[in-house]
Coordinates of C-alpha atoms in Angstrom, one line a residue:
Chain A
M191 CA 13.9 -23.4 36.9
K192 CA 15.4 -24.1 33.7
L193 CA 17.3 -21.1 31.7
I194 CA 15.4 -22.0 28.7
R195 CA 11.7 -23.2 28.5
R196 CA 10.8 -25.8 26.1
H197 CA 7.4 -27.1 27.4
W198 CA 4.5 -24.3 27.1
T199 CA 0.9 -24.5 27.9
P200 CA -1.5 -22.2 25.6
G201 CA -1.7 -19.5 28.2
S202 CA 1.9 -19.5 29.3
A203 CA 2.8 -19.3 25.4
D204 CA 0.9 -16.5 24.6
E205 CA 2.8 -14.1 27.3
W206 CA 5.8 -12.3 26.1
T207 CA 8.6 -14.1 28.0
K208 CA 12.5 -13.9 28.4
E209 CA 12.5 -16.7 25.3
D210 CA 11.2 -14.1 22.9
W211 CA 13.6 -11.6 24.1
I212 CA 16.6 -13.9 23.8
T213 CA 15.2 -14.4 20.2
I214 CA 14.7 -11.0 19.7
I215 CA 18.5 -10.4 20.4
I216 CA 19.9 -13.4 18.5
S217 CA 17.7 -13.0 15.3
P218 CA 19.6 -9.4 14.1
L219 CA 22.9 -11.2 15.1
C220 CA 22.1 -14.3 12.4
Y221 CA 21.2 -11.8 10.0
I222 CA 24.3 -9.7 10.1
L223 CA 26.5 -12.8 10.4
L224 CA 25.0 -14.2 7.3
S225 CA 25.4 -11.3 5.3
I226 CA 29.4 -10.9 6.1
G227 CA 29.7 -14.5 6.1
V228 CA 28.2 -15.6 2.8
G229 CA 30.1 -12.8 1.3
L230 CA 33.7 -13.6 2.6
S231 CA 33.2 -17.4 2.2
F232 CA 32.4 -16.9 -1.8
L233 CA 35.7 -15.2 -1.3
L234 CA 37.2 -18.3 0.3
L235 CA 38.4 -16.1 3.0
P236 CA 39.0 -17.8 6.6
V237 CA 37.2 -15.3 8.6
G238 CA 34.0 -15.5 6.3
F239 CA 33.7 -19.4 7.2
I240 CA 34.0 -18.6 10.5
T241 CA 31.5 -15.9 10.6
L242 CA 29.3 -18.2 8.5
T243 CA 29.6 -20.9 10.9
A244 CA 28.5 -18.8 13.6
G245 CA 25.4 -17.6 12.2
I246 CA 24.4 -21.0 11.2
V247 CA 24.9 -22.3 14.9
L248 CA 22.9 -19.3 16.2
I249 CA 20.3 -19.8 13.7
I250 CA 19.7 -23.3 15.1
L251 CA 20.0 -22.0 18.5
M252 CA 17.3 -19.5 17.9
H253 CA 14.8 -21.8 16.4
W254 CA 15.5 -24.3 19.4
I255 CA 14.7 -21.5 21.9
I256 CA 11.3 -20.1 20.0
D257 CA 10.1 -23.2 18.0
P258 CA 8.1 -25.1 20.9
K259 CA 6.7 -21.6 22.2
L260 CA 5.7 -21.0 18.5
K261 CA 4.1 -24.3 17.9
S262 CA 2.1 -24.0 21.1
I263 CA 0.9 -20.4 20.1
S264 CA -0.1 -21.6 16.9
H265 CA -1.9 -24.9 18.0
D266 CA -4.1 -22.9 20.5
Y267 CA -4.6 -19.8 18.3
E268 CA -6.0 -22.0 15.0
E269 CA -8.5 -23.6 17.3
K270 CA -10.2 -20.1 17.8
Q271 CA -9.3 -18.6 14.4
Q272 CA -12.7 -19.6 12.8
Q273 CA -14.7 -17.6 15.5
Y274 CA -12.4 -14.4 15.3
L275 CA -12.7 -14.5 11.5
E276 CA -16.4 -14.8 11.5
E277 CA -16.2 -11.4 13.9
L278 CA -13.7 -9.7 11.7
E279 CA -16.3 -10.3 8.3
N280 CA -19.0 -8.8 10.6
K281 CA -17.0 -6.1 11.7
V282 CA -16.3 -5.4 7.8
R283 CA -19.6 -5.7 6.7
W284 CA -20.6 -3.3 9.3
E285 CA -23.4 -1.6 7.1
E286 CA -24.9 -4.9 6.6
K287 CA -24.8 -6.0 10.3
N288 CA -26.6 -2.8 11.5
G289 CA -28.7 -2.1 8.5
Chain B
M188 CA 22.5 -5.4 -28.1
V189 CA 22.7 -8.8 -27.5
T190 CA 22.0 -11.5 -30.0
F191 CA 20.0 -14.8 -29.2
E192 CA 20.5 -18.1 -30.6
F193 CA 17.6 -20.4 -31.3
L194 CA 18.1 -22.3 -27.6
D195 CA 17.9 -18.7 -26.0
W196 CA 14.6 -18.1 -27.3
L197 CA 13.4 -21.6 -26.2
W198 CA 14.2 -20.8 -22.5
I199 CA 12.0 -17.6 -22.9
V200 CA 9.1 -19.6 -24.5
L201 CA 9.2 -22.1 -22.3
F202 CA 9.5 -20.2 -18.8
L203 CA 6.4 -17.7 -20.2
F204 CA 4.3 -20.9 -20.8
I205 CA 5.2 -22.2 -17.2
M206 CA 4.3 -19.0 -15.9
I207 CA 1.0 -18.6 -17.3
G208 CA -0.1 -22.3 -16.8
A209 CA 0.5 -21.8 -13.3
G210 CA -2.4 -19.2 -13.5
I211 CA -4.7 -21.3 -15.2
L212 CA -3.7 -24.3 -13.1
F213 CA -4.9 -22.4 -10.0
Y214 CA -7.7 -20.4 -11.8
R215 CA -10.5 -22.9 -10.2
L216 CA -8.7 -22.1 -6.5
G217 CA -8.4 -18.5 -6.8
K218 CA -12.1 -17.6 -8.2
R219 CA -13.6 -19.5 -5.0
S220 CA -13.5 -16.7 -2.3
E221 CA -12.0 -13.3 -1.6
S222 CA -10.0 -15.2 0.9
D223 CA -8.4 -17.2 -1.9
F224 CA -8.4 -14.6 -4.2
F225 CA -6.2 -12.4 -1.8
L226 CA -4.8 -14.7 0.7
A227 CA -4.6 -18.3 -0.8
G228 CA -7.2 -19.2 1.7
R229 CA -5.0 -18.8 4.7
G230 CA -3.4 -22.2 4.2
L231 CA -0.1 -22.0 3.4
P232 CA 3.2 -24.0 4.8
W233 CA 5.9 -21.1 5.4
W234 CA 7.8 -22.0 2.7
L235 CA 5.7 -20.7 0.0
P236 CA 4.9 -17.3 1.5
A237 CA 8.8 -17.4 2.1
S238 CA 9.7 -18.0 -1.4
S239 CA 7.4 -15.4 -2.3
V240 CA 9.0 -12.8 0.5
Y241 CA 12.3 -13.7 -1.5
A242 CA 11.1 -13.5 -5.1
T243 CA 9.1 -10.3 -4.7
H244 CA 11.9 -8.4 -3.3
T245 CA 14.0 -9.4 -6.2
A246 CA 13.0 -6.6 -9.0
T247 CA 14.6 -5.6 -12.0
D248 CA 15.8 -2.7 -10.5
T249 CA 17.4 -4.7 -7.2
P250 CA 20.6 -5.7 -9.0
M251 CA 21.2 -2.2 -10.3
W252 CA 21.3 -0.4 -7.0
V253 CA 23.0 -3.2 -5.2
T254 CA 25.8 -2.9 -7.9
G255 CA 25.7 0.6 -7.3
V256 CA 26.3 0.9 -3.7
I257 CA 28.9 -2.2 -3.9
Y258 CA 31.0 -0.7 -6.5
K259 CA 31.0 2.8 -5.0
Y260 CA 31.8 1.6 -1.6
G261 CA 32.5 -1.9 -1.9
F262 CA 31.8 -4.9 0.9
T263 CA 30.7 -2.0 3.4
G264 CA 27.8 -1.1 0.7
I265 CA 26.2 -4.3 2.1
W266 CA 24.8 -2.1 4.9
Y267 CA 22.9 0.1 2.1
T268 CA 20.7 -3.1 1.3
F269 CA 20.3 -3.9 5.0
F270 CA 16.9 -2.3 5.7
A271 CA 15.5 -5.7 4.8
A272 CA 16.5 -6.9 8.3
W273 CA 13.5 -5.1 9.8
C274 CA 12.4 -8.9 9.6
A275 CA 14.8 -9.9 12.2
I276 CA 12.6 -8.5 15.2
S277 CA 9.2 -8.0 13.1
A278 CA 9.2 -12.2 12.5
F279 CA 8.7 -12.7 15.9
V280 CA 7.2 -9.8 17.2
S281 CA 4.6 -7.8 14.8
T282 CA 4.4 -10.6 12.4
R283 CA 2.8 -12.6 15.5
I284 CA 0.5 -9.7 16.6
F285 CA -0.5 -9.0 12.9
R286 CA -1.2 -12.7 12.2
R287 CA -3.4 -13.0 15.1
S288 CA -5.3 -9.8 14.4
L289 CA -6.5 -11.9 10.7
A290 CA -6.8 -8.7 9.3
Y291 CA -6.6 -8.8 5.7
T292 CA -4.5 -5.4 5.1
Q293 CA -2.7 -3.0 7.2
A294 CA -5.6 -0.5 6.8
E295 CA -8.3 -2.9 8.0
W296 CA -5.9 -3.5 11.3
N297 CA -6.1 0.1 11.9
T298 CA -9.8 -0.2 12.4
L299 CA -9.2 -3.1 15.1
R300 CA -6.7 -1.2 16.8
F301 CA -8.1 2.1 16.7
H302 CA -11.8 3.1 17.1
G303 CA -14.5 5.6 15.5
V304 CA -14.1 8.1 13.0
G305 CA -10.0 8.4 13.6
A306 CA -10.0 5.0 12.8
E307 CA -11.9 5.1 9.9
M308 CA -10.0 8.1 8.5
L309 CA -6.7 6.1 8.9
R310 CA -8.2 3.3 7.1
G311 CA -9.4 5.3 4.2
W312 CA -6.2 7.2 4.1
I313 CA -4.1 4.1 4.4
S314 CA -5.5 2.1 1.8
G315 CA -5.9 4.9 -0.9
W316 CA -2.0 5.6 -0.3
Q317 CA -1.4 1.4 -1.0
V318 CA -3.6 1.5 -4.1
F319 CA -1.4 4.5 -5.5
M320 CA 1.8 3.2 -4.1
N321 CA 1.4 0.0 -5.9
M322 CA 0.5 1.5 -9.0
F323 CA 3.6 3.7 -8.5
I324 CA 6.0 0.7 -7.9
L325 CA 4.5 -1.2 -10.6
G326 CA 5.5 1.7 -13.0
W327 CA 8.9 1.9 -11.4
V328 CA 10.0 -1.6 -12.0
G329 CA 8.0 -1.9 -15.2
M330 CA 10.3 1.0 -16.6
A331 CA 13.5 -0.9 -15.2
M332 CA 12.4 -3.9 -17.5
G333 CA 11.7 -1.3 -20.5
K334 CA 15.3 0.2 -19.8
I335 CA 16.8 -3.8 -19.8
C336 CA 15.0 -4.4 -23.2
N337 CA 16.1 -1.4 -24.3
Y338 CA 19.8 -2.0 -23.5
M339 CA 19.4 -5.7 -24.7
F340 CA 17.7 -5.4 -27.7
G341 CA 17.2 -2.0 -28.5
W342 CA 13.5 -1.7 -27.9
E343 CA 11.4 1.5 -27.2
L344 CA 11.0 1.6 -23.5
W345 CA 7.2 1.4 -23.4
I346 CA 7.6 -2.0 -24.8
G347 CA 9.4 -3.6 -22.0
L348 CA 6.9 -1.9 -19.5
I349 CA 3.8 -3.0 -21.4
V350 CA 4.6 -6.6 -22.6
F351 CA 5.9 -8.3 -19.5
S352 CA 3.6 -6.7 -17.0
A353 CA 0.5 -7.5 -19.4
V354 CA 1.8 -11.2 -19.6
C355 CA 2.0 -11.6 -15.7
A356 CA -1.8 -9.9 -15.5
V357 CA -2.7 -13.0 -17.4
Y358 CA -2.0 -15.4 -14.5
V359 CA -2.7 -12.6 -11.6
L360 CA -6.0 -12.2 -13.3
A361 CA -7.1 -15.5 -13.5
A362 CA -6.1 -17.0 -10.1
G363 CA -5.4 -13.9 -7.9
Y364 CA -3.0 -14.8 -5.0
W365 CA -2.9 -18.6 -5.8
G366 CA -1.0 -17.4 -8.9
V367 CA 1.2 -15.1 -7.6
I368 CA 2.1 -17.3 -4.8
M369 CA 2.8 -20.6 -7.1
A370 CA 4.6 -18.4 -9.9
D371 CA 7.0 -16.9 -6.9
F372 CA 7.9 -20.2 -5.8
Q373 CA 9.2 -21.1 -9.2
Q374 CA 10.3 -17.6 -10.1
G375 CA 12.2 -17.7 -6.8
V376 CA 14.1 -20.8 -7.4
I377 CA 15.0 -19.9 -11.2
A378 CA 16.4 -16.3 -10.1
F379 CA 18.1 -17.9 -7.1
A380 CA 19.6 -20.2 -9.0
V381 CA 21.0 -17.7 -11.9
I382 CA 22.1 -15.1 -9.5
V383 CA 24.6 -17.8 -8.0
I384 CA 25.2 -19.1 -11.8
V385 CA 25.8 -15.7 -13.0
S386 CA 27.9 -14.4 -10.1
V387 CA 30.0 -17.2 -9.7
W388 CA 30.7 -17.3 -13.6
G389 CA 31.8 -13.5 -13.2
I390 CA 34.0 -14.8 -10.1
I391 CA 35.7 -17.1 -12.5
A392 CA 36.1 -14.5 -14.9
A393 CA 38.1 -12.3 -12.7
G394 CA 40.3 -14.8 -11.9
G395 CA 38.5 -16.8 -9.1
S396 CA 38.3 -15.5 -5.2
E397 CA 42.0 -15.4 -5.1
G398 CA 42.4 -13.4 -8.4
I399 CA 40.2 -10.9 -6.9
I400 CA 42.1 -10.2 -3.8
T401 CA 45.0 -10.3 -5.4
K402 CA 44.0 -7.7 -7.9
L403 CA 42.5 -5.3 -5.4
S404 CA 45.7 -5.1 -3.4
E405 CA 47.6 -4.6 -6.3
M406 CA 45.5 -1.6 -7.5
G407 CA 45.5 -0.4 -3.8
E408 CA 41.8 -1.1 -3.0
S409 CA 41.6 -3.8 -0.3
W410 CA 39.8 -1.5 1.9
R411 CA 37.0 -3.1 -0.6
L412 CA 36.9 -6.3 1.1
N413 CA 36.3 -4.8 4.7
P414 CA 32.6 -5.2 5.7
F415 CA 33.3 -2.1 8.1
H416 CA 35.0 0.4 6.0
F417 CA 33.4 3.9 7.1
S418 CA 34.7 7.2 6.2
G419 CA 34.4 8.1 9.8
W420 CA 32.3 8.6 12.4
F421 CA 30.3 11.7 10.9
E422 CA 32.2 12.8 8.4
G423 CA 32.3 11.7 4.5
D424 CA 29.6 10.1 2.4
F425 CA 29.5 7.0 4.3
P426 CA 29.8 7.5 8.1
A427 CA 29.5 5.1 11.0
A428 CA 26.5 7.1 11.9
W429 CA 24.8 6.5 9.0
F430 CA 25.5 2.7 9.6
I431 CA 24.0 3.1 13.0
T432 CA 21.1 4.7 12.2
M433 CA 20.3 2.4 9.5
M434 CA 20.8 -0.3 12.1
V435 CA 18.2 1.4 14.6
I436 CA 15.5 1.8 11.6
A437 CA 16.2 -1.5 10.4
L438 CA 16.0 -3.5 13.5
I439 CA 13.9 -1.6 16.4
G440 CA 11.4 -0.8 13.1
G441 CA 11.0 -4.8 13.5
F442 CA 8.7 -3.6 16.7
G443 CA 6.1 -1.9 14.8
M444 CA 4.0 -2.0 11.5
G445 CA 4.7 -0.5 8.4
T446 CA 8.1 1.1 9.3
S447 CA 9.3 -0.1 6.2
I448 CA 7.7 0.3 2.9
D449 CA 8.1 -3.5 2.5
W450 CA 5.6 -4.3 5.5
Y451 CA 2.6 -3.8 3.2
A452 CA 3.6 -6.8 1.0
E453 CA 4.6 -9.0 3.8
A454 CA 1.5 -8.2 5.6
Q455 CA -0.2 -10.1 2.9
R456 CA 1.9 -13.0 3.3
I457 CA 1.7 -13.4 7.1
Q458 CA -1.8 -13.2 7.0
S459 CA -1.8 -16.1 3.9
S460 CA 0.3 -18.4 6.2
K461 CA -1.4 -21.4 7.8
T462 CA -0.3 -20.5 11.4
V463 CA 1.4 -17.9 13.7
R464 CA 4.5 -20.3 13.4
D465 CA 4.4 -20.4 9.5
A466 CA 4.0 -16.8 9.4
S467 CA 7.1 -16.1 11.4
Y468 CA 9.0 -18.5 9.7
S469 CA 8.1 -17.5 6.2
I470 CA 9.2 -13.8 6.9
W471 CA 12.2 -14.7 8.5
W472 CA 13.3 -17.4 6.0
G473 CA 12.4 -15.1 3.1
T474 CA 14.5 -12.2 4.1
A475 CA 17.3 -14.5 4.9
L476 CA 17.5 -15.6 1.3
V477 CA 17.0 -11.6 0.2
L478 CA 20.3 -11.2 2.6
I479 CA 22.3 -14.0 1.2
R480 CA 21.7 -12.8 -2.5
N481 CA 22.8 -9.4 -1.7
S482 CA 26.2 -10.6 -0.3
I483 CA 26.5 -13.0 -3.2
W484 CA 25.8 -10.1 -5.6
A485 CA 28.4 -8.1 -3.7
V486 CA 31.2 -10.4 -4.4
A487 CA 30.0 -10.7 -8.0
V488 CA 30.1 -6.8 -8.3
L489 CA 33.8 -7.0 -6.8
A490 CA 34.5 -9.1 -9.6
F491 CA 33.0 -6.5 -12.1
F492 CA 35.2 -3.9 -10.4
V493 CA 38.1 -6.0 -10.7
L494 CA 37.3 -6.4 -14.5
F495 CA 36.4 -3.0 -15.2
P496 CA 37.7 -0.5 -12.8
G497 CA 37.6 3.1 -12.7
I498 CA 34.1 3.6 -14.5
T499 CA 32.5 6.9 -12.7
D500 CA 29.3 7.0 -14.6
A501 CA 26.8 5.7 -12.3
S502 CA 24.4 4.4 -14.9
E503 CA 27.4 2.5 -16.5
Y504 CA 28.5 0.6 -13.4
E505 CA 24.8 0.1 -12.1
L506 CA 24.4 -2.2 -15.0
G507 CA 27.6 -4.4 -14.1
W508 CA 25.9 -7.6 -13.0
F509 CA 23.9 -7.8 -16.0
R510 CA 27.2 -7.3 -17.9
L511 CA 28.6 -10.4 -16.3
G512 CA 25.8 -12.1 -17.4
F513 CA 25.5 -11.1 -21.1
D514 CA 29.0 -10.7 -21.7
Y515 CA 30.6 -13.8 -20.0
L516 CA 27.9 -16.5 -20.2
P517 CA 28.1 -19.1 -23.1
A518 CA 25.4 -18.9 -26.0
G519 CA 22.4 -20.8 -24.9
M520 CA 22.8 -19.8 -21.4
V521 CA 22.1 -15.7 -22.1
G522 CA 18.4 -17.0 -22.8
F523 CA 18.4 -18.5 -19.6
F524 CA 19.5 -15.7 -18.0
F525 CA 17.1 -13.3 -19.6
A526 CA 14.4 -15.8 -18.7
A527 CA 15.5 -15.2 -15.0
I528 CA 15.4 -11.5 -15.5
I529 CA 11.7 -12.4 -16.5
A530 CA 11.2 -14.0 -13.3
I531 CA 12.6 -11.4 -11.1
H532 CA 10.3 -9.0 -13.0
L533 CA 7.1 -11.0 -13.0
S534 CA 7.5 -12.0 -9.4
T535 CA 7.6 -8.1 -8.2
I536 CA 4.8 -7.1 -10.7
S537 CA 2.3 -9.6 -9.6
T538 CA 2.6 -9.0 -6.1
H539 CA 1.9 -5.3 -6.4
L540 CA -0.7 -6.1 -8.9
N541 CA -2.6 -8.2 -6.3
L542 CA -1.7 -6.2 -3.4
G543 CA -3.1 -3.0 -4.7
A544 CA -6.2 -5.0 -5.9
M545 CA -6.8 -6.3 -2.4
Y546 CA -6.6 -2.7 -1.0
F547 CA -9.2 -1.9 -3.3
T548 CA -11.4 -4.6 -3.0
R549 CA -11.1 -5.0 0.6
D550 CA -11.1 -1.5 2.4
L551 CA -12.3 0.8 -0.2
Y552 CA -15.0 -1.3 -2.5
L553 CA -16.1 -4.0 0.6
H554 CA -15.9 -1.5 3.5
Y555 CA -16.9 1.8 2.3
F556 CA -19.0 1.2 -1.0
K557 CA -20.9 -2.3 -1.0
P558 CA -20.6 -3.8 2.5
T559 CA -23.4 -6.8 1.0
A560 CA -21.1 -7.9 -1.7
G561 CA -20.7 -11.6 -2.0
E562 CA -17.7 -13.3 -2.7
K563 CA -18.2 -14.0 -6.4
E564 CA -18.5 -10.3 -6.7
L565 CA -15.6 -9.5 -4.7
V566 CA -13.3 -11.8 -6.9
W567 CA -14.5 -10.0 -9.9
V568 CA -13.7 -6.4 -8.1
G569 CA -10.5 -8.0 -7.5
R570 CA -9.7 -8.8 -11.2
F571 CA -11.1 -5.3 -12.2
A572 CA -9.3 -3.8 -9.6
T573 CA -5.9 -5.6 -11.0
L574 CA -6.5 -4.4 -14.5
V575 CA -7.0 -0.9 -13.3
L576 CA -3.8 -1.2 -11.6
L577 CA -2.1 -2.6 -14.4
I578 CA -3.3 0.5 -17.2
G579 CA -2.4 2.8 -14.6
S580 CA 0.7 1.7 -14.1
F581 CA 1.7 2.1 -17.9
F582 CA 0.7 5.9 -17.5
Y583 CA 3.1 6.3 -14.5
G584 CA 5.7 4.4 -16.1
L585 CA 5.8 6.6 -19.1
M586 CA 5.5 9.7 -17.1
M587 CA 8.4 8.4 -14.5
E588 CA 11.1 10.6 -15.9
E589 CA 9.2 13.7 -15.0
I590 CA 7.9 12.5 -11.5
T591 CA 10.5 10.3 -9.9
S592 CA 12.0 13.0 -7.6
W593 CA 8.4 13.9 -6.5
L594 CA 8.0 10.2 -5.6
I595 CA 11.0 9.4 -4.4
F596 CA 10.2 12.2 -1.6
A597 CA 6.6 10.6 -1.3
L598 CA 8.6 7.6 -0.3
W599 CA 10.8 9.1 2.4
L600 CA 7.8 10.4 3.9
M601 CA 6.8 6.7 4.3
A602 CA 9.8 6.4 6.8
A603 CA 11.2 9.2 8.5
G604 CA 8.4 10.9 10.6
V605 CA 6.0 8.0 10.9
W606 CA 8.7 5.4 11.7
L607 CA 8.2 5.6 15.7
P608 CA 4.4 6.5 15.4
N609 CA 4.2 2.9 13.4
I610 CA 5.9 1.4 16.6
L611 CA 3.9 3.4 19.0
Q612 CA 0.7 1.7 17.6
V613 CA 1.7 -1.4 18.5
V614 CA 3.8 -1.0 22.0
W615 CA 1.8 1.7 23.5
W616 CA -2.0 1.0 24.6
R617 CA -2.6 5.5 25.0
F618 CA -1.4 5.8 21.3
N619 CA -4.6 6.8 19.5
S620 CA -6.0 7.2 16.1
W621 CA -5.5 11.0 16.6
G622 CA -2.1 10.7 17.3
Y623 CA -1.2 8.6 14.5
L624 CA -3.5 10.8 12.0
S625 CA -1.4 14.0 13.5
S626 CA 2.1 12.3 13.0
W627 CA 0.9 11.4 9.0
I628 CA 0.0 15.1 8.7
A629 CA 3.2 16.6 10.7
N630 CA 5.5 14.4 8.5
L631 CA 4.3 16.2 5.4
G632 CA 4.8 19.5 6.3
M633 CA 8.2 18.8 8.5
S634 CA 9.5 16.8 5.7
W635 CA 8.8 19.5 3.2
L636 CA 10.6 21.8 5.6
V637 CA 14.0 19.9 6.4
V638 CA 14.4 18.5 3.2
W639 CA 13.8 21.3 0.7
I640 CA 12.4 24.9 2.1
L641 CA 14.6 25.6 5.0
P642 CA 17.9 24.5 3.5
S643 CA 16.9 26.7 0.4
Y644 CA 16.4 29.6 2.4
G645 CA 19.5 28.9 4.2
V646 CA 17.8 28.6 7.8
I647 CA 19.6 25.0 8.1
P648 CA 22.0 23.4 6.1
E649 CA 21.4 20.7 3.5
L650 CA 21.4 17.7 6.0
P651 CA 22.7 14.2 5.0
D652 CA 19.8 11.8 5.0
Y653 CA 20.6 10.1 8.0
Q654 CA 20.3 13.5 9.9
Q655 CA 17.2 14.2 8.2
F656 CA 15.7 11.1 9.4
W657 CA 16.9 12.1 13.2
L658 CA 15.3 15.5 12.9
L659 CA 11.9 14.6 11.4
M660 CA 11.5 12.2 14.2
L661 CA 12.2 14.7 16.7
L662 CA 10.0 16.9 15.2
G663 CA 7.2 15.0 14.3
A664 CA 7.3 14.0 18.1
I665 CA 6.7 17.7 19.2
I666 CA 3.3 17.3 17.5
Y667 CA 1.8 13.7 18.1
I668 CA 2.9 13.0 21.5
P669 CA 0.9 16.1 22.6
V670 CA -2.0 15.6 20.2
T671 CA -2.0 11.7 21.7
L672 CA -2.2 13.0 25.3
L673 CA -4.8 15.9 24.7
T674 CA -7.0 13.9 23.0
K675 CA -9.2 10.6 24.7
P676 CA -7.7 6.9 24.4
E677 CA -9.5 4.8 22.5
P678 CA -12.3 3.2 24.3
M679 CA -11.2 0.6 27.2
E680 CA -13.7 -2.2 25.7
H681 CA -12.3 -1.6 22.3
L682 CA -8.7 -2.3 23.3
V683 CA -9.5 -5.3 25.4
K684 CA -11.3 -6.8 22.4
F685 CA -8.0 -6.0 20.5
Y686 CA -5.6 -7.1 23.5
A687 CA -7.5 -10.4 23.8
Q688 CA -7.2 -11.1 20.0
S689 CA -3.6 -9.9 19.2
R690 CA -1.7 -10.1 22.6
P691 CA 0.5 -7.0 21.6
I692 CA 4.0 -6.5 23.2
G693 CA 4.9 -3.3 25.2
W694 CA 3.2 -1.0 27.4
W695 CA -0.2 -2.4 27.7
S696 CA -1.0 -2.8 31.8
P697 CA -3.9 -1.1 32.3
V698 CA -5.8 -2.7 29.2
R699 CA -4.2 -6.0 30.5
K700 CA -5.8 -5.5 33.8
E701 CA -9.1 -4.8 32.4
A702 CA -9.0 -8.4 30.2
Q703 CA -8.0 -10.0 32.9
K704 CA -10.7 -8.6 35.0
L705 CA -13.4 -9.7 32.2
G706 CA -11.9 -13.0 32.1
L707 CA -10.7 -12.8 29.0
L708 CA -7.5 -13.9 29.5
N709 CA -9.1 -17.5 30.4
H710 CA -5.8 -19.8 30.1
L711 CA -3.7 -17.3 32.1
N712 CA -6.5 -17.0 34.9
K713 CA -7.0 -20.8 35.0
E714 CA -2.9 -21.1 35.2
Q715 CA -2.4 -18.4 37.8
T716 CA -5.4 -20.0 40.0
K717 CA -3.6 -23.7 39.4
M718 CA -0.6 -21.9 40.8
E719 CA -1.9 -20.0 43.9
T720 CA -3.7 -23.1 44.7
A721 CA -0.4 -25.4 44.5

């Protein structure tokens, strides 16, 4: 079994899996590295460029991990969206429906 | 006072023309339906709401408080601005769950997640609170613009407050969210470009990067370059414990909905995105831009510190970034800078006008007053609500001096005691509407006690804000956890429907089992059968 799954069926993509949890850990790190890296790079400090590069690499990695899953969820879900929207409208207009 | 040349005025007139033009251009799209007026028909690619997230959270008062914390604490002050990072986890957790629910607003989501009278009470409360909050933010931000115009041109405060918000209302009234999002894109690009230009200009004026580092070293202030220069673990005015609390609030808060006051505006952007994927990326990249912007500002403020060290009056050094622009940009560019300030201002005003109107129209008018209202009527109600919010914000803005401390207290209520319940409503099936309602009520009482009453009677010392947060969280839990467990869970049928549609993360196994039993997780059932057969 591969460490990172990159091919998803709509059903399996609906589940919360380790790919989500890895993203949940990487994503805040990206923000922290970006915040520090951009500032220190503007000051032309080597540590700034290293931090910024690490942040960019992590962003690419994060997208590589989560993007196939998000695509699969989106594709499957958009097919159902119209039906859900109609149900939602009925719920909001409850008086009309019940009256 | 700042003097404008012909070219400066030209920039401003041109910019206002483009903004109002955007409203007229998208007028036809905005009036088609309620969904168009408030969510741009739920069809936006990720980069449009992302630019709106960025533009909305770049307000006229933002450079002031960013400048304030960086001037005071050096680069470590960047963590004060890190609360925006709740989107790091939210983009991939609560955003996905919320987008799948298709609720227009957080108040509407409450009736999907909870059931019965409790859910209706929550919806009424959240929507009323949001109409009020948006009016308050409009007044607050409008007043910041009044102060800037007073500083620049010597105008009375009310002129800056009323003129620019009224200009903004033209395109929000005409095109609704279509106007907001299209104008936000232009405003976001202009604002980001100007923030970079002014900041680089300021850095050069201070002797460039090398000059800033050398001068800070000569002044014995090199610690200002360190992003982790805390005053100790618990002691001082910027301890590491504060930093850790901020990280917990911001990052773990991403599992919930409403853990940040910004969630409500972001929720609109999430629902206006074309797909779940677009929603996730819009929130993530919009916030990434906000954080990058903060870092650029931070360096510019270090440059300002080198140029003007030793200012002790906060109201003076908070205008530092604006001073870099007005004092150092060449003639002709100052107007462009002011046009960018207008962009920054309008993007925030437009969002809150449309957002407050959405809560009024969708959650109060349509849900409680006239569920039979047609699409055309709802668009007109949306416009009327926009106008009411605009006028209300003028009154709020003019009263702001007297009510600020009360309203900051009201903002504080949003964060502390309901932070954990805002997460629990997403991750724990057993958490019910009564538990959530009780957390709001408990928080109201506890906040008064912890922040004002008990310290004034000497029962407890005056605690730093991060300790108040932990205490309020604990005290609230003593109320809402028993209330939740002593009242009935939401009906299983209702929870199953919510689960099948939204697929929340966390402790949902009884609901999940029921959903599987009813065959509502079809894909999963088929795949499991296939695996078992194999």
